[in-house]
Each structure stands twice: as structure tokens, then as C-alpha cells.
GROMACS .gro file of C-alpha atoms in nm:
model
  359
    1UNK     CA    1 -11.106   4.081  -4.374
    2UNK     CA    2 -10.762   4.221  -4.333
    3UNK     CA    3 -10.479   3.999  -4.453
    4UNK     CA    4 -10.178   4.060  -4.237
    5UNK     CA    5  -9.825   3.982  -4.131
    6UNK     CA    6  -9.697   3.689  -4.329
    7UNK     CA    7  -9.659   3.898  -4.639
    8UNK     CA    8  -9.335   4.023  -4.499
    9UNK     CA    9  -9.181   3.715  -4.655
   10UNK     CA   10  -9.254   3.865  -4.999
   11UNK     CA   11  -8.953   4.092  -4.997
   12UNK     CA   12  -8.723   3.797  -4.965
   13UNK     CA   13  -8.898   3.641  -5.257
   14UNK     CA   14  -8.860   3.964  -5.457
   15UNK     CA   15  -8.495   3.978  -5.377
   16UNK     CA   16  -8.447   3.616  -5.506
   17UNK     CA   17  -8.646   3.695  -5.826
   18UNK     CA   18  -8.418   3.999  -5.866
   19UNK     CA   19  -8.120   3.764  -5.854
   20UNK     CA   20  -8.285   3.541  -6.115
   21UNK     CA   21  -8.347   3.830  -6.350
   22UNK     CA   22  -7.994   3.973  -6.293
   23UNK     CA   23  -7.834   3.641  -6.360
   24UNK     CA   24  -8.036   3.588  -6.675
   25UNK     CA   25  -7.941   3.937  -6.797
   26UNK     CA   26  -7.581   3.878  -6.706
   27UNK     CA   27  -7.579   3.548  -6.898
   28UNK     CA   28  -7.714   3.718  -7.205
   29UNK     CA   29  -7.444   3.984  -7.195
   30UNK     CA   30  -7.138   3.748  -7.165
   31UNK     CA   31  -6.889   3.784  -7.434
   32UNK     CA   32  -6.846   3.462  -7.631
   33UNK     CA   33  -6.507   3.285  -7.578
   34UNK     CA   34  -6.251   3.315  -7.862
   35UNK     CA   35  -6.218   3.002  -8.073
   36UNK     CA   36  -5.902   2.792  -8.021
   37UNK     CA   37  -5.625   2.914  -8.234
   38UNK     CA   38  -5.784   3.249  -8.316
   39UNK     CA   39  -5.562   3.555  -8.260
   40UNK     CA   40  -5.635   3.733  -7.945
   41UNK     CA   41  -5.813   4.064  -7.985
   42UNK     CA   42  -5.635   4.382  -7.901
   43UNK     CA   43  -5.742   4.527  -7.568
   44UNK     CA   44  -5.802   4.858  -7.735
   45UNK     CA   45  -6.030   4.711  -7.999
   46UNK     CA   46  -6.283   4.551  -7.759
   47UNK     CA   47  -6.510   4.746  -7.524
   48UNK     CA   48  -6.495   4.665  -7.155
   49UNK     CA   49  -6.786   4.435  -7.051
   50UNK     CA   50  -7.060   4.603  -6.852
   51UNK     CA   51  -7.026   4.517  -6.477
   52UNK     CA   52  -7.330   4.324  -6.352
   53UNK     CA   53  -7.589   4.526  -6.146
   54UNK     CA   54  -7.485   4.580  -5.794
   55UNK     CA   55  -7.126   4.472  -5.853
   56UNK     CA   56  -7.003   4.765  -5.653
   57UNK     CA   57  -7.212   4.672  -5.340
   58UNK     CA   58  -6.979   4.495  -5.092
   59UNK     CA   59  -7.161   4.565  -4.759
   60UNK     CA   60  -7.235   4.596  -4.491
   61UNK     CA   61  -7.608   4.625  -4.575
   62UNK     CA   62  -7.925   4.666  -4.364
   63UNK     CA   63  -8.261   4.608  -4.525
   64UNK     CA   64  -8.583   4.691  -4.348
   65UNK     CA   65  -8.879   4.469  -4.410
   66UNK     CA   66  -9.226   4.600  -4.304
   67UNK     CA   67  -9.558   4.417  -4.309
   68UNK     CA   68  -9.845   4.656  -4.276
   69UNK     CA   69 -10.205   4.617  -4.148
   70UNK     CA   70 -10.390   4.782  -4.435
   71UNK     CA   71 -10.768   4.777  -4.421
   72UNK     CA   72 -10.871   4.892  -4.770
   73UNK     CA   73 -11.238   4.872  -4.678
   74UNK     CA   74 -11.196   5.143  -4.421
   75UNK     CA   75 -11.171   5.493  -4.579
   76UNK     CA   76 -10.856   5.680  -4.468
   77UNK     CA   77 -10.720   5.383  -4.272
   78UNK     CA   78 -10.360   5.457  -4.174
   79UNK     CA   79 -10.126   5.166  -4.222
   80UNK     CA   80  -9.973   5.016  -3.907
   81UNK     CA   81  -9.640   4.832  -3.898
   82UNK     CA   82  -9.753   4.492  -3.780
   83UNK     CA   83  -9.427   4.313  -3.861
   84UNK     CA   84  -9.087   4.483  -3.855
   85UNK     CA   85  -8.782   4.279  -3.955
   86UNK     CA   86  -8.414   4.379  -4.026
   87UNK     CA   87  -8.182   4.189  -4.249
   88UNK     CA   88  -7.820   4.273  -4.168
   89UNK     CA   89  -7.549   4.157  -4.406
   90UNK     CA   90  -7.185   4.220  -4.285
   91UNK     CA   91  -6.914   4.329  -4.529
   92UNK     CA   92  -6.825   4.061  -4.774
   93UNK     CA   93  -7.188   3.950  -4.812
   94UNK     CA   94  -7.122   3.589  -4.720
   95UNK     CA   95  -7.364   3.569  -4.425
   96UNK     CA   96  -7.667   3.751  -4.287
   97UNK     CA   97  -7.868   3.792  -3.972
   98UNK     CA   98  -8.252   3.836  -3.969
   99UNK     CA   99  -8.423   3.966  -3.661
  100UNK     CA  100  -8.761   4.107  -3.566
  101UNK     CA  101  -8.852   4.410  -3.348
  102UNK     CA  102  -9.181   4.379  -3.157
  103UNK     CA  103  -9.462   4.587  -3.308
  104UNK     CA  104  -9.543   4.712  -2.959
  105UNK     CA  105  -9.174   4.800  -2.874
  106UNK     CA  106  -9.179   5.132  -2.684
  107UNK     CA  107  -8.940   5.357  -2.866
  108UNK     CA  108  -8.866   5.729  -2.922
  109UNK     CA  109  -9.025   5.837  -3.247
  110UNK     CA  110  -8.857   6.148  -3.388
  111UNK     CA  111  -9.037   6.457  -3.493
  112UNK     CA  112  -9.143   6.443  -3.862
  113UNK     CA  113  -9.234   6.774  -4.028
  114UNK     CA  114  -9.378   6.619  -4.345
  115UNK     CA  115  -9.652   6.455  -4.138
  116UNK     CA  116  -9.689   6.729  -3.878
  117UNK     CA  117  -9.578   6.492  -3.607
  118UNK     CA  118  -9.404   6.643  -3.311
  119UNK     CA  119  -9.233   6.328  -3.188
  120UNK     CA  120  -9.298   6.115  -2.883
  121UNK     CA  121  -9.236   5.790  -2.691
  122UNK     CA  122  -9.480   5.524  -2.791
  123UNK     CA  123  -9.518   5.188  -2.973
  124UNK     CA  124  -9.310   5.116  -3.280
  125UNK     CA  125  -9.613   5.029  -3.483
  126UNK     CA  126  -9.738   5.387  -3.470
  127UNK     CA  127  -9.428   5.533  -3.646
  128UNK     CA  128  -9.574   5.398  -3.967
  129UNK     CA  129  -9.921   5.542  -3.912
  130UNK     CA  130  -9.814   5.872  -3.768
  131UNK     CA  131  -9.564   5.917  -4.052
  132UNK     CA  132  -9.822   5.838  -4.330
  133UNK     CA  133 -10.037   6.133  -4.240
  134UNK     CA  134 -10.045   6.416  -4.499
  135UNK     CA  135 -10.160   6.743  -4.325
  136UNK     CA  136 -10.334   6.897  -4.635
  137UNK     CA  137 -10.474   6.564  -4.746
  138UNK     CA  138 -10.680   6.407  -4.468
  139UNK     CA  139 -10.784   6.045  -4.488
  140UNK     CA  140 -10.543   5.983  -4.781
  141UNK     CA  141 -10.231   5.849  -4.600
  142UNK     CA  142  -9.900   5.800  -4.784
  143UNK     CA  143  -9.732   5.466  -4.707
  144UNK     CA  144  -9.398   5.578  -4.845
  145UNK     CA  145  -9.394   5.871  -4.613
  146UNK     CA  146  -9.486   5.645  -4.323
  147UNK     CA  147  -9.200   5.421  -4.407
  148UNK     CA  148  -8.961   5.712  -4.389
  149UNK     CA  149  -9.056   5.790  -4.030
  150UNK     CA  150  -9.044   5.418  -3.939
  151UNK     CA  151  -8.693   5.388  -4.102
  152UNK     CA  152  -8.565   5.675  -3.896
  153UNK     CA  153  -8.711   5.525  -3.579
  154UNK     CA  154  -8.561   5.183  -3.639
  155UNK     CA  155  -8.228   5.332  -3.738
  156UNK     CA  156  -8.223   5.545  -3.413
  157UNK     CA  157  -8.312   5.244  -3.194
  158UNK     CA  158  -8.079   4.988  -3.349
  159UNK     CA  159  -7.790   5.225  -3.440
  160UNK     CA  160  -7.790   5.074  -3.788
  161UNK     CA  161  -7.796   5.263  -4.117
  162UNK     CA  162  -8.094   5.140  -4.325
  163UNK     CA  163  -7.988   5.106  -4.691
  164UNK     CA  164  -8.328   5.012  -4.843
  165UNK     CA  165  -8.652   4.848  -4.745
  166UNK     CA  166  -8.997   4.749  -4.846
  167UNK     CA  167  -9.349   4.801  -4.725
  168UNK     CA  168  -9.577   4.508  -4.796
  169UNK     CA  169  -9.945   4.464  -4.821
  170UNK     CA  170 -10.079   4.117  -4.871
  171UNK     CA  171 -10.306   4.090  -5.185
  172UNK     CA  172 -10.122   3.833  -5.399
  173UNK     CA  173  -9.930   3.648  -5.125
  174UNK     CA  174 -10.166   3.349  -5.142
  175UNK     CA  175 -10.118   3.327  -5.521
  176UNK     CA  176  -9.748   3.380  -5.489
  177UNK     CA  177  -9.701   3.075  -5.263
  178UNK     CA  178  -9.944   2.869  -5.475
  179UNK     CA  179  -9.742   2.948  -5.798
  180UNK     CA  180  -9.433   2.827  -5.626
  181UNK     CA  181  -9.622   2.492  -5.548
  182UNK     CA  182  -9.660   2.566  -5.182
  183UNK     CA  183  -9.387   2.571  -4.912
  184UNK     CA  184  -9.246   2.315  -4.678
  185UNK     CA  185  -9.226   2.434  -4.322
  186UNK     CA  186  -9.139   2.276  -3.985
  187UNK     CA  187  -9.432   2.378  -3.758
  188UNK     CA  188  -9.282   2.414  -3.411
  189UNK     CA  189  -9.595   2.442  -3.200
  190UNK     CA  190  -9.961   2.373  -3.223
  191UNK     CA  191 -10.133   2.673  -3.368
  192UNK     CA  192 -10.510   2.719  -3.378
  193UNK     CA  193 -10.632   2.978  -3.635
  194UNK     CA  194 -10.866   3.259  -3.513
  195UNK     CA  195 -10.934   3.352  -3.884
  196UNK     CA  196 -10.980   3.046  -4.105
  197UNK     CA  197 -11.192   2.739  -4.113
  198UNK     CA  198 -11.023   2.397  -4.208
  199UNK     CA  199 -11.152   2.443  -4.568
  200UNK     CA  200 -10.979   2.785  -4.595
  201UNK     CA  201 -11.298   2.991  -4.571
  202UNK     CA  202 -11.294   3.294  -4.333
  203UNK     CA  203 -11.467   3.243  -3.998
  204UNK     CA  204 -11.774   3.456  -3.932
  205UNK     CA  205 -11.730   3.762  -3.702
  206UNK     CA  206 -11.852   3.694  -3.346
  207UNK     CA  207 -11.922   3.874  -3.031
  208UNK     CA  208 -11.649   4.092  -2.860
  209UNK     CA  209 -11.369   4.293  -3.009
  210UNK     CA  210 -11.202   4.086  -3.280
  211UNK     CA  211 -11.412   3.782  -3.209
  212UNK     CA  212 -11.498   3.498  -3.453
  213UNK     CA  213 -11.718   3.195  -3.453
  214UNK     CA  214 -11.723   2.858  -3.632
  215UNK     CA  215 -11.470   2.570  -3.690
  216UNK     CA  216 -11.104   2.650  -3.677
  217UNK     CA  217 -10.807   2.543  -3.885
  218UNK     CA  218 -10.539   2.373  -3.666
  219UNK     CA  219 -10.168   2.345  -3.765
  220UNK     CA  220 -10.008   2.056  -3.578
  221UNK     CA  221  -9.631   2.040  -3.511
  222UNK     CA  222  -9.414   1.860  -3.761
  223UNK     CA  223  -9.298   1.889  -4.116
  224UNK     CA  224  -9.587   2.032  -4.314
  225UNK     CA  225  -9.663   2.132  -4.676
  226UNK     CA  226  -9.864   2.459  -4.676
  227UNK     CA  227 -10.048   2.616  -4.966
  228UNK     CA  228 -10.078   2.998  -5.002
  229UNK     CA  229 -10.367   3.064  -4.762
  230UNK     CA  230 -10.240   2.824  -4.510
  231UNK     CA  231  -9.891   2.976  -4.499
  232UNK     CA  232 -10.038   3.329  -4.463
  233UNK     CA  233 -10.289   3.220  -4.193
  234UNK     CA  234 -10.031   3.017  -3.990
  235UNK     CA  235  -9.778   3.308  -3.983
  236UNK     CA  236 -10.028   3.571  -3.878
  237UNK     CA  237 -10.144   3.404  -3.566
  238UNK     CA  238 -10.032   3.567  -3.235
  239UNK     CA  239 -10.285   3.445  -2.987
  240UNK     CA  240 -10.083   3.135  -2.886
  241UNK     CA  241  -9.813   3.050  -2.636
  242UNK     CA  242  -9.537   3.295  -2.691
  243UNK     CA  243  -9.764   3.558  -2.829
  244UNK     CA  244  -9.616   3.803  -3.073
  245UNK     CA  245  -9.267   3.666  -3.015
  246UNK     CA  246  -9.380   3.335  -3.142
  247UNK     CA  247  -9.533   3.500  -3.443
  248UNK     CA  248  -9.204   3.684  -3.516
  249UNK     CA  249  -9.027   3.347  -3.512
  250UNK     CA  250  -9.281   3.203  -3.759
  251UNK     CA  251  -9.230   3.502  -3.984
  252UNK     CA  252  -8.859   3.440  -3.999
  253UNK     CA  253  -8.904   3.065  -4.061
  254UNK     CA  254  -9.139   3.127  -4.350
  255UNK     CA  255  -8.895   3.374  -4.517
  256UNK     CA  256  -8.617   3.129  -4.515
  257UNK     CA  257  -8.837   2.844  -4.641
  258UNK     CA  258  -8.952   3.061  -4.933
  259UNK     CA  259  -8.594   3.147  -5.018
  260UNK     CA  260  -8.497   2.786  -5.014
  261UNK     CA  261  -8.807   2.697  -5.239
  262UNK     CA  262  -8.716   2.948  -5.499
  263UNK     CA  263  -8.350   2.855  -5.517
  264UNK     CA  264  -8.429   2.485  -5.531
  265UNK     CA  265  -8.655   2.536  -5.827
  266UNK     CA  266  -8.381   2.703  -6.034
  267UNK     CA  267  -8.606   2.977  -6.163
  268UNK     CA  268  -8.325   3.127  -6.361
  269UNK     CA  269  -8.384   2.866  -6.628
  270UNK     CA  270  -8.755   2.910  -6.632
  271UNK     CA  271  -8.832   3.272  -6.747
  272UNK     CA  272  -9.204   3.206  -6.777
  273UNK     CA  273  -9.228   3.114  -6.412
  274UNK     CA  274  -9.034   3.425  -6.316
  275UNK     CA  275  -9.301   3.626  -6.498
  276UNK     CA  276  -9.570   3.441  -6.311
  277UNK     CA  277  -9.422   3.500  -5.977
  278UNK     CA  278  -9.368   3.868  -6.049
  279UNK     CA  279  -9.727   3.908  -6.169
  280UNK     CA  280  -9.854   3.745  -5.844
  281UNK     CA  281  -9.700   4.024  -5.646
  282UNK     CA  282  -9.924   4.282  -5.801
  283UNK     CA  283  -9.943   4.591  -5.574
  284UNK     CA  284  -9.829   4.398  -5.266
  285UNK     CA  285  -9.485   4.570  -5.263
  286UNK     CA  286  -9.371   4.921  -5.212
  287UNK     CA  287  -8.994   4.925  -5.251
  288UNK     CA  288  -8.797   5.219  -5.098
  289UNK     CA  289  -8.423   5.253  -5.163
  290UNK     CA  290  -8.157   5.455  -5.330
  291UNK     CA  291  -8.059   5.167  -5.550
  292UNK     CA  292  -8.270   4.932  -5.761
  293UNK     CA  293  -8.386   4.622  -5.596
  294UNK     CA  294  -8.216   4.414  -5.861
  295UNK     CA  295  -7.887   4.574  -5.755
  296UNK     CA  296  -7.923   4.449  -5.399
  297UNK     CA  297  -8.053   4.118  -5.512
  298UNK     CA  298  -7.763   4.056  -5.750
  299UNK     CA  299  -7.521   4.159  -5.475
  300UNK     CA  300  -7.671   3.895  -5.249
  301UNK     CA  301  -7.700   3.634  -5.529
  302UNK     CA  302  -7.443   3.407  -5.368
  303UNK     CA  303  -7.600   3.413  -5.024
  304UNK     CA  304  -7.773   3.073  -4.965
  305UNK     CA  305  -8.061   3.043  -4.717
  306UNK     CA  306  -7.841   2.837  -4.476
  307UNK     CA  307  -7.618   3.136  -4.432
  308UNK     CA  308  -7.906   3.355  -4.298
  309UNK     CA  309  -7.913   3.317  -3.919
  310UNK     CA  310  -8.255   3.381  -3.767
  311UNK     CA  311  -8.229   3.570  -3.437
  312UNK     CA  312  -8.509   3.599  -3.177
  313UNK     CA  313  -8.463   3.898  -2.955
  314UNK     CA  314  -8.627   3.834  -2.614
  315UNK     CA  315  -8.844   4.096  -2.456
  316UNK     CA  316  -9.096   4.167  -2.185
  317UNK     CA  317  -9.403   4.382  -2.138
  318UNK     CA  318  -9.387   4.713  -1.965
  319UNK     CA  319  -9.659   4.924  -1.811
  320UNK     CA  320  -9.778   5.142  -1.520
  321UNK     CA  321  -9.968   4.947  -1.267
  322UNK     CA  322 -10.209   4.733  -1.453
  323UNK     CA  323 -10.194   4.943  -1.770
  324UNK     CA  324 -10.008   4.787  -2.059
  325UNK     CA  325  -9.776   5.023  -2.239
  326UNK     CA  326  -9.598   4.793  -2.473
  327UNK     CA  327  -9.286   4.583  -2.496
  328UNK     CA  328  -8.908   4.630  -2.426
  329UNK     CA  329  -8.611   4.410  -2.529
  330UNK     CA  330  -8.427   4.239  -2.236
  331UNK     CA  331  -8.064   4.327  -2.167
  332UNK     CA  332  -7.956   4.027  -2.384
  333UNK     CA  333  -8.166   4.149  -2.674
  334UNK     CA  334  -8.025   4.498  -2.653
  335UNK     CA  335  -7.669   4.368  -2.619
  336UNK     CA  336  -7.712   4.170  -2.947
  337UNK     CA  337  -7.767   4.488  -3.129
  338UNK     CA  338  -7.450   4.630  -2.974
  339UNK     CA  339  -7.243   4.331  -3.074
  340UNK     CA  340  -7.398   4.328  -3.424
  341UNK     CA  341  -7.285   4.683  -3.487
  342UNK     CA  342  -6.932   4.589  -3.367
  343UNK     CA  343  -6.915   4.290  -3.600
  344UNK     CA  344  -6.911   4.043  -3.307
  345UNK     CA  345  -7.253   3.880  -3.357
  346UNK     CA  346  -7.121   3.526  -3.414
  347UNK     CA  347  -6.929   3.524  -3.085
  348UNK     CA  348  -7.227   3.669  -2.895
  349UNK     CA  349  -7.467   3.412  -3.042
  350UNK     CA  350  -7.224   3.127  -2.951
  351UNK     CA  351  -7.238   3.247  -2.587
  352UNK     CA  352  -7.617   3.292  -2.617
  353UNK     CA  353  -7.737   3.002  -2.837
  354UNK     CA  354  -8.096   3.035  -2.724
  355UNK     CA  355  -8.126   3.351  -2.939
  356UNK     CA  356  -8.087   3.146  -3.252
  357UNK     CA  357  -8.423   3.051  -3.410
  358UNK     CA  358  -8.463   2.697  -3.541
  359UNK     CA  359  -8.600   2.662  -3.892
   0.00000   0.00000   0.00000
């Protein structure tokens, strides 16, 4: 069965791991302090200390986080962008905004010669799949190539320059959360799983498209401690009140909960656990960026989870007659992007507090 959606939280985890590694390296490179009473060294006699990774990154930054629907059991399956999130960090790197774009958002996808795609107006999720096509290599899609078309599409739609990003598959996500000891999350609505039984086993396929049969895992509202499979299963559900918009909210809440978990555990002083977490990622991450991920991670090392504002952009379905075409952001959602680019997001959110997602 395809694992989907909640793995988008992995990039946030990777970023924090990068911070851990960067800080550990930086600590090892510190120049010992001179003993009291010792003559001061001549400036010309001592080499200048190496700057920490990412010291020149001051913002603003825009990171694109993509969770893909990858069905490895289907030959030639093209990856679809099932979760698309943007982390915007203003200049100064002291705060950040995390928002999602609906997978079915109707957008203009530009022409992309590398994939033989002529461009068109369709759902955002298809940018990843159309871009991954390699004309002379049928049924062997290239996720990195797909990310590039998705990046261009998101940049055109939001007006934001994308500095780096990640495409995430989901093998290893369960183990990642389990190695962290699970995650504490405030479940904000009753969620009935379509995919898992209460014991964690997958439900059996049933009649109809995407149907399943058998007992269902249920997540009740309140403060809950979730293990790996539970966190993944909870965040992937979209057949619930609020639909995909509720699922986007749950993605964001899970990302911030994982960030807090890693920081609370002070992994910088536990190198063996850092190795375990990195190993758990396996092939779940494809990082794309001009700079190393550790550079971005170190630059964001002083940004606590509480400084990350979760933003839910409201939208509505669009279509022709009874035919569903996709989703579009409301005027308030589109206005947020305008104010974000202008550096006025805080004032706009103060006037529109309902856009803030509770965690």
C-alpha cells in the first residue's frame, strides 16, 4: 500500500539534524581560550577561524517541501505532489511562516522542455508528474526533474523565489518517529482511518475505487502520544470534515511537533542518536538546492518551533456545472501571499486571526 503525505514532516526533521551536526562540528572547531596571564597572540600569527556553515545566509529564505505519492509496486508510476508546503523565513531569520497549497489548486504550469511538456492550466499536483517524464526513457520518471517543474510553478503562483527544497517519499518515516520515542500532538478533531486497523495492520482492499474493509483506527480529540505508524496514518487522512484543508493543517501541526521533539531531546549531545535518526531516513529524502542542507539548517539554528507561524490558506472548489476541476484560494488566501511578499504578514494575520493554525 502506498504510504503518503505525512512524510513531508521529514524535511523539518532533517533541517534540525543538520543544525545538530553543524553545531557539533562548530564546537569541535572552537579555538581554546588563552590561559589567564598568557601573552596575547599576535593577530598575524593566528589563522582566522573558519566561519560556521551557512554563516552568510541572512534571509529571506523560501523552502519548498513536497510529499509525493510514490507507488513503487507500479512500474513507471509518476510521482504526484500530494502535499506542497512552503516555509518562508524573512530577513533576519528570527521567525518563519509555514503554509500549504492545495494539491488540487488550479494553476498555470509553464512549458518544460526537458519533459516535453507544453504547459497548461491544471491541478498543482500534476506539475510533479508531468515534469518527471523523460521523453527518451519511458516509464522511468525522474523525481528531481519533476521537482524542478513544480518549483517553477509554485514560484510563479506565489511570487516567491524558492531557494531550496525537498521531495519526500515515506519509507523510514515510521522508524524515524519511533526512534524519537514517538510524538506528542494535540488532535483537533475526530479522525477515522481509512487505511489502518487499531492494531496498526493495513485494512484489506474492498469494493469500489479506493475502498477498504475491516475495523478502523480512530483518533479522538485531545493531547495524544503517537508512535510512527499512528503519526503517519493520522496525518494522511483527508476523508473527514474539512477534507484536504484539514489534512494540510494536520501536516503543519505534525511538522512543528517533530521540531519541538528533537530540540527538547538535545540531540547535539547524543551523536549516536543523530546517527540513528539519519539512518532511519534512508532513501526517503531527495534534497534539491544550491547550498548544502546543513548550511540552511545552521542558518536556522536559532529559530525555535514557537517562532514558526502555521498559516491555513482558505480555498474553495471550482468547476464547470457539476464537473469538479480543482481548488482555488479565496481572496483572503491570495492576499496573504501579497502581504507576505511585502513583509507585512504579521499585520495581515493580526487582522485575519482565523488564518493562524493552532498547534
